[in-house]
PDB file of C-alpha atoms and ligand atoms in Angstrom:
ATOM      1  CA  UNK A   1      -4.188   8.257 -20.562  1.00 74.00           C
ATOM      2  CA  UNK A   2      -3.208   4.630 -20.376  1.00 93.00           C
ATOM      3  CA  UNK A   3      -4.780   1.824 -18.403  1.00 97.00           C
ATOM      4  CA  UNK A   4      -2.215   0.924 -15.733  1.00 98.00           C
ATOM      5  CA  UNK A   5      -1.886  -1.491 -12.844  1.00 98.00           C
ATOM      6  CA  UNK A   6      -0.394  -0.619  -9.471  1.00 98.00           C
ATOM      7  CA  UNK A   7       0.247  -2.431  -6.197  1.00 98.00           C
ATOM      8  CA  UNK A   8      -1.629  -1.334  -3.092  1.00 99.00           C
ATOM      9  CA  UNK A   9      -1.210  -2.583   0.480  1.00 99.00           C
ATOM     10  CA  UNK A  10      -3.750  -1.998   3.220  1.00 99.00           C
ATOM     11  CA  UNK A  11      -1.446  -1.876   6.233  1.00 99.00           C
ATOM     12  CA  UNK A  12      -1.764  -3.524   9.685  1.00 98.00           C
ATOM     13  CA  UNK A  13      -3.103  -0.372  11.406  1.00 98.00           C
ATOM     14  CA  UNK A  14      -6.061  -0.419   9.003  1.00 99.00           C
ATOM     15  CA  UNK A  15      -6.768  -4.176   9.101  1.00 98.00           C
ATOM     16  CA  UNK A  16      -6.600  -4.031  12.925  1.00 98.00           C
ATOM     17  CA  UNK A  17      -9.418  -1.447  12.886  1.00 98.00           C
ATOM     18  CA  UNK A  18     -11.422  -3.514  10.353  1.00 98.00           C
ATOM     19  CA  UNK A  19     -11.150  -0.806   7.670  1.00 98.00           C
ATOM     20  CA  UNK A  20     -10.509  -2.988   4.605  1.00 98.00           C
ATOM     21  CA  UNK A  21     -13.969  -2.395   3.185  1.00 98.00           C
ATOM     22  CA  UNK A  22     -13.884   1.341   3.837  1.00 98.00           C
ATOM     23  CA  UNK A  23     -10.456   1.686   2.154  1.00 98.00           C
ATOM     24  CA  UNK A  24     -11.611  -0.434  -0.782  1.00 98.00           C
ATOM     25  CA  UNK A  25     -14.712   1.755  -1.161  1.00 98.00           C
ATOM     26  CA  UNK A  26     -12.476   4.845  -1.420  1.00 98.00           C
ATOM     27  CA  UNK A  27     -10.313   3.155  -4.068  1.00 98.00           C
ATOM     28  CA  UNK A  28     -13.375   2.123  -6.080  1.00 98.00           C
ATOM     29  CA  UNK A  29     -15.049   5.527  -5.708  1.00 98.00           C
ATOM     30  CA  UNK A  30     -11.828   7.027  -7.104  1.00 98.00           C
ATOM     31  CA  UNK A  31     -12.229   4.987 -10.275  1.00 98.00           C
ATOM     32  CA  UNK A  32      -9.875   2.092  -9.571  1.00 98.00           C
ATOM     33  CA  UNK A  33     -10.795  -1.576  -9.947  1.00 98.00           C
ATOM     34  CA  UNK A  34      -9.448  -4.222  -7.545  1.00 98.00           C
ATOM     35  CA  UNK A  35      -8.350  -6.958  -9.963  1.00 98.00           C
ATOM     36  CA  UNK A  36      -6.470  -9.113  -7.411  1.00 98.00           C
ATOM     37  CA  UNK A  37      -6.482  -9.151  -3.629  1.00 98.00           C
ATOM     38  CA  UNK A  38      -5.245 -11.317  -0.757  1.00 98.00           C
ATOM     39  CA  UNK A  39      -4.831 -10.990   2.990  1.00 98.00           C
ATOM     40  CA  UNK A  40      -1.581 -12.242   4.494  1.00 98.00           C
ATOM     41  CA  UNK A  41       0.818 -11.922   7.377  1.00 98.00           C
ATOM     42  CA  UNK A  42       4.159 -10.778   5.996  1.00 98.00           C
ATOM     43  CA  UNK A  43       7.269 -12.502   7.291  1.00 98.00           C
ATOM     44  CA  UNK A  44      10.157 -10.325   8.442  1.00 98.00           C
ATOM     45  CA  UNK A  45      12.112 -11.429   5.360  1.00 98.00           C
ATOM     46  CA  UNK A  46       9.242 -10.457   3.039  1.00 98.00           C
ATOM     47  CA  UNK A  47       8.883  -7.017   4.652  1.00 98.00           C
ATOM     48  CA  UNK A  48      12.643  -6.352   4.519  1.00 98.00           C
ATOM     49  CA  UNK A  49      12.831  -7.454   0.910  1.00 98.00           C
ATOM     50  CA  UNK A  50       9.754  -5.448  -0.147  1.00 98.00           C
ATOM     51  CA  UNK A  51      11.113  -2.266   1.479  1.00 97.00           C
ATOM     52  CA  UNK A  52      14.795  -2.952   0.590  1.00 96.00           C
ATOM     53  CA  UNK A  53      15.018   0.457  -1.108  1.00 95.00           C
ATOM     54  CA  UNK A  54      14.610   2.028   2.364  1.00 97.00           C
ATOM     55  CA  UNK A  55      17.117  -0.188   4.184  1.00 97.00           C
ATOM     56  CA  UNK A  56      19.554   2.635   4.976  1.00 98.00           C
ATOM     57  CA  UNK A  57      16.792   4.839   6.406  1.00 98.00           C
ATOM     58  CA  UNK A  58      16.557   5.294  10.184  1.00 98.00           C
ATOM     59  CA  UNK A  59      12.929   4.141  10.163  1.00 98.00           C
ATOM     60  CA  UNK A  60      13.586   0.857   8.288  1.00 98.00           C
ATOM     61  CA  UNK A  61      13.649  -1.453  11.306  1.00 98.00           C
ATOM     62  CA  UNK A  62      10.504   0.031  12.860  1.00 98.00           C
ATOM     63  CA  UNK A  63       8.769  -0.012   9.478  1.00 98.00           C
ATOM     64  CA  UNK A  64       9.444  -3.748   9.067  1.00 98.00           C
ATOM     65  CA  UNK A  65       8.298  -4.419  12.644  1.00 98.00           C
ATOM     66  CA  UNK A  66       5.086  -2.502  11.971  1.00 98.00           C
ATOM     67  CA  UNK A  67       4.438  -4.204   8.621  1.00 98.00           C
ATOM     68  CA  UNK A  68       4.696  -7.627  10.283  1.00 98.00           C
ATOM     69  CA  UNK A  69       2.593  -6.665  13.335  1.00 98.00           C
ATOM     70  CA  UNK A  70      -0.681  -7.843  11.828  1.00 98.00           C
ATOM     71  CA  UNK A  71      -2.361  -8.851   8.581  1.00 98.00           C
ATOM     72  CA  UNK A  72      -2.000  -6.793   5.429  1.00 99.00           C
ATOM     73  CA  UNK A  73      -4.209  -6.855   2.340  1.00 99.00           C
ATOM     74  CA  UNK A  74      -2.175  -6.733  -0.852  1.00 98.00           C
ATOM     75  CA  UNK A  75      -4.028  -5.832  -3.994  1.00 98.00           C
ATOM     76  CA  UNK A  76      -3.603  -4.978  -7.646  1.00 98.00           C
ATOM     77  CA  UNK A  77      -5.516  -1.894  -8.745  1.00 99.00           C
ATOM     78  CA  UNK A  78      -6.325  -1.222 -12.382  1.00 98.00           C
ATOM     79  CA  UNK A  79      -7.524   1.902 -14.117  1.00 98.00           C
ATOM     80  CA  UNK A  80      -6.610   4.979 -16.107  1.00 98.00           C
ATOM     81  CA  UNK A  81      -3.377   6.428 -14.758  1.00 98.00           C
ATOM     82  CA  UNK A  82      -3.651   3.984 -11.838  1.00 98.00           C
ATOM     83  CA  UNK A  83      -0.220   4.674 -10.280  1.00 98.00           C
ATOM     84  CA  UNK A  84      -0.795   8.420  -9.866  1.00 98.00           C
ATOM     85  CA  UNK A  85      -4.525   7.991  -9.218  1.00 98.00           C
ATOM     86  CA  UNK A  86      -3.891   5.618  -6.311  1.00 98.00           C
ATOM     87  CA  UNK A  87      -1.339   8.011  -4.808  1.00 98.00           C
ATOM     88  CA  UNK A  88      -3.885  10.817  -5.087  1.00 98.00           C
ATOM     89  CA  UNK A  89      -6.556   8.710  -3.340  1.00 98.00           C
ATOM     90  CA  UNK A  90      -4.064   7.695  -0.593  1.00 98.00           C
ATOM     91  CA  UNK A  91      -2.748  11.208   0.047  1.00 98.00           C
ATOM     92  CA  UNK A  92       0.682  12.258   1.305  1.00 98.00           C
ATOM     93  CA  UNK A  93       2.845   9.780   3.276  1.00 98.00           C
ATOM     94  CA  UNK A  94       2.615  12.002   6.355  1.00 98.00           C
ATOM     95  CA  UNK A  95      -1.101  12.133   7.261  1.00 98.00           C
ATOM     96  CA  UNK A  96      -0.715  15.629   8.709  1.00 98.00           C
ATOM     97  CA  UNK A  97       0.179  16.757   5.170  1.00 98.00           C
ATOM     98  CA  UNK A  98      -2.436  14.670   3.366  1.00 98.00           C
ATOM     99  CA  UNK A  99      -5.391  16.329   1.638  1.00 98.00           C
ATOM    100  CA  UNK A 100      -8.908  16.127   3.059  1.00 98.00           C
ATOM    101  CA  UNK A 101     -10.839  13.094   1.886  1.00 98.00           C
ATOM    102  CA  UNK A 102      -7.763  10.943   1.250  1.00 98.00           C
ATOM    103  CA  UNK A 103      -7.251   7.527   2.842  1.00 98.00           C
ATOM    104  CA  UNK A 104      -4.312   8.685   4.934  1.00 98.00           C
ATOM    105  CA  UNK A 105      -5.972  11.921   6.084  1.00 98.00           C
ATOM    106  CA  UNK A 106      -9.077   9.969   7.043  1.00 98.00           C
ATOM    107  CA  UNK A 107      -7.537   6.875   8.630  1.00 98.00           C
ATOM    108  CA  UNK A 108      -3.748   7.048   9.164  1.00 98.00           C
ATOM    109  CA  UNK A 109      -2.466   7.115  12.736  1.00 98.00           C
ATOM    110  CA  UNK A 110       1.061   8.418  11.969  1.00 98.00           C
ATOM    111  CA  UNK A 111       3.667   8.649   9.208  1.00 98.00           C
ATOM    112  CA  UNK A 112       4.545   5.010   9.931  1.00 97.00           C
ATOM    113  CA  UNK A 113       1.057   3.634  10.624  1.00 98.00           C
ATOM    114  CA  UNK A 114      -0.279   5.312   7.526  1.00 98.00           C
ATOM    115  CA  UNK A 115      -2.902   2.751   6.481  1.00 98.00           C
ATOM    116  CA  UNK A 116      -1.911   2.301   2.837  1.00 98.00           C
ATOM    117  CA  UNK A 117       1.009   1.792   0.483  1.00 98.00           C
ATOM    118  CA  UNK A 118       0.977   2.466  -3.253  1.00 98.00           C
ATOM    119  CA  UNK A 119       3.655   1.966  -5.895  1.00 98.00           C
ATOM    120  CA  UNK A 120       5.483   5.201  -6.727  1.00 98.00           C
ATOM    121  CA  UNK A 121       6.087   4.561 -10.448  1.00 98.00           C
ATOM    122  CA  UNK A 122       4.883   2.293 -13.234  1.00 98.00           C
ATOM    123  CA  UNK A 123       8.252   0.537 -13.218  1.00 98.00           C
ATOM    124  CA  UNK A 124       8.074  -0.164  -9.477  1.00 97.00           C
ATOM    125  CA  UNK A 125       4.424  -1.172  -9.811  1.00 98.00           C
ATOM    126  CA  UNK A 126       5.407  -4.034 -12.131  1.00 98.00           C
ATOM    127  CA  UNK A 127       8.123  -5.161  -9.699  1.00 97.00           C
ATOM    128  CA  UNK A 128       5.865  -4.901  -6.632  1.00 98.00           C
ATOM    129  CA  UNK A 129       2.920  -6.667  -8.329  1.00 98.00           C
ATOM    130  CA  UNK A 130       5.194  -9.550  -9.372  1.00 98.00           C
ATOM    131  CA  UNK A 131       6.436  -9.760  -5.779  1.00 97.00           C
ATOM    132  CA  UNK A 132       2.984 -10.823  -4.575  1.00 98.00           C
ATOM    133  CA  UNK A 133       0.961 -12.082  -7.548  1.00 98.00           C
ATOM    134  CA  UNK A 134       1.414 -14.462 -10.453  1.00 98.00           C
ATOM    135  CA  UNK A 135      -0.062 -13.276 -13.749  1.00 96.00           C
ATOM    136  CA  UNK A 136      -2.869 -15.838 -13.527  1.00 97.00           C
ATOM    137  CA  UNK A 137      -3.981 -14.485 -10.120  1.00 97.00           C
ATOM    138  CA  UNK A 138      -4.853 -11.106 -11.648  1.00 97.00           C
ATOM    139  CA  UNK A 139      -8.256 -10.992 -13.311  1.00 96.00           C
ATOM    140  CA  UNK A 140      -8.995  -7.718 -15.073  1.00 94.00           C
TER     141      UNK A 140
HETATM  142  P1  CMP B 201       5.008   3.589   2.141  1.00 50.88           P
HETATM  143  O1  CMP B 201       4.298   4.297   1.055  1.00 50.88           O
HETATM  144  O2  CMP B 201       4.593   2.206   2.461  1.00 50.88           O
HETATM  145  O3  CMP B 201       6.581   3.573   1.803  1.00 50.88           O
HETATM  146  C1  CMP B 201       7.573   3.543   2.788  1.00 50.88           C
HETATM  147  C2  CMP B 201       7.021   3.714   4.169  1.00 50.88           C
HETATM  148  O4  CMP B 201       7.957   4.110   5.131  1.00 50.88           O
HETATM  149  C3  CMP B 201       5.999   4.826   4.163  1.00 50.88           C
HETATM  150  O5  CMP B 201       4.854   4.455   3.471  1.00 50.88           O
HETATM  151  C4  CMP B 201       5.840   5.086   5.637  1.00 50.88           C
HETATM  152  O6  CMP B 201       4.962   4.152   6.248  1.00 50.88           O
HETATM  153  C5  CMP B 201       7.253   4.830   6.123  1.00 50.88           C
HETATM  154  N1  CMP B 201       7.937   6.101   6.336  1.00 50.88           N
HETATM  155  C6  CMP B 201       8.324   6.996   5.426  1.00 50.88           C
HETATM  156  N2  CMP B 201       8.947   8.038   6.006  1.00 50.88           N
HETATM  157  C7  CMP B 201       8.949   7.770   7.329  1.00 50.88           C
HETATM  158  C8  CMP B 201       9.454   8.451   8.447  1.00 50.88           C
HETATM  159  N3  CMP B 201      10.080   9.638   8.329  1.00 50.88           N
HETATM  160  N4  CMP B 201       9.299   7.891   9.661  1.00 50.88           N
HETATM  161  C9  CMP B 201       8.684   6.685   9.778  1.00 50.88           C
HETATM  162  N5  CMP B 201       8.184   5.971   8.737  1.00 50.88           N
HETATM  163  C10 CMP B 201       8.320   6.525   7.522  1.00 50.88           C
END
């Protein structure tokens, strides 16, 4: 297995409940290393651009409203098979379908307020990481 990097976002429902440390502990316990991290308030334009792939979906507008409703923590995770590993630690998008012990099963409020985002492929991980971090801001 290769060492990969993936983009993770701790979403506004989780920062509002002060869960950043608890989510980070689950990521670290799962074998991932947080090699870059920052807390920010996304602008509407940033949220729309980040989720542009979903712009025809009925939930797009609400998703962008939610993602700009409070601070997010964007982070680069590194480790063996990091893209798939992070998705395993997060659990399914819909928390009612997520496995026990996952971030979304434990903390998500709904399919929209689902506490965490993770890149869905290595190719998208590179694009999403570059969206938020310069190469010098990532320290492995
Ligand atoms: P995320 O992994 O950030 O990628 C896209 C997001 O859209 C997803 O998590 C959910 O928060 C949201 N999403 C996906 N499907 C739905 C849906 N059916 N209804 C509302 N929000 C959704």
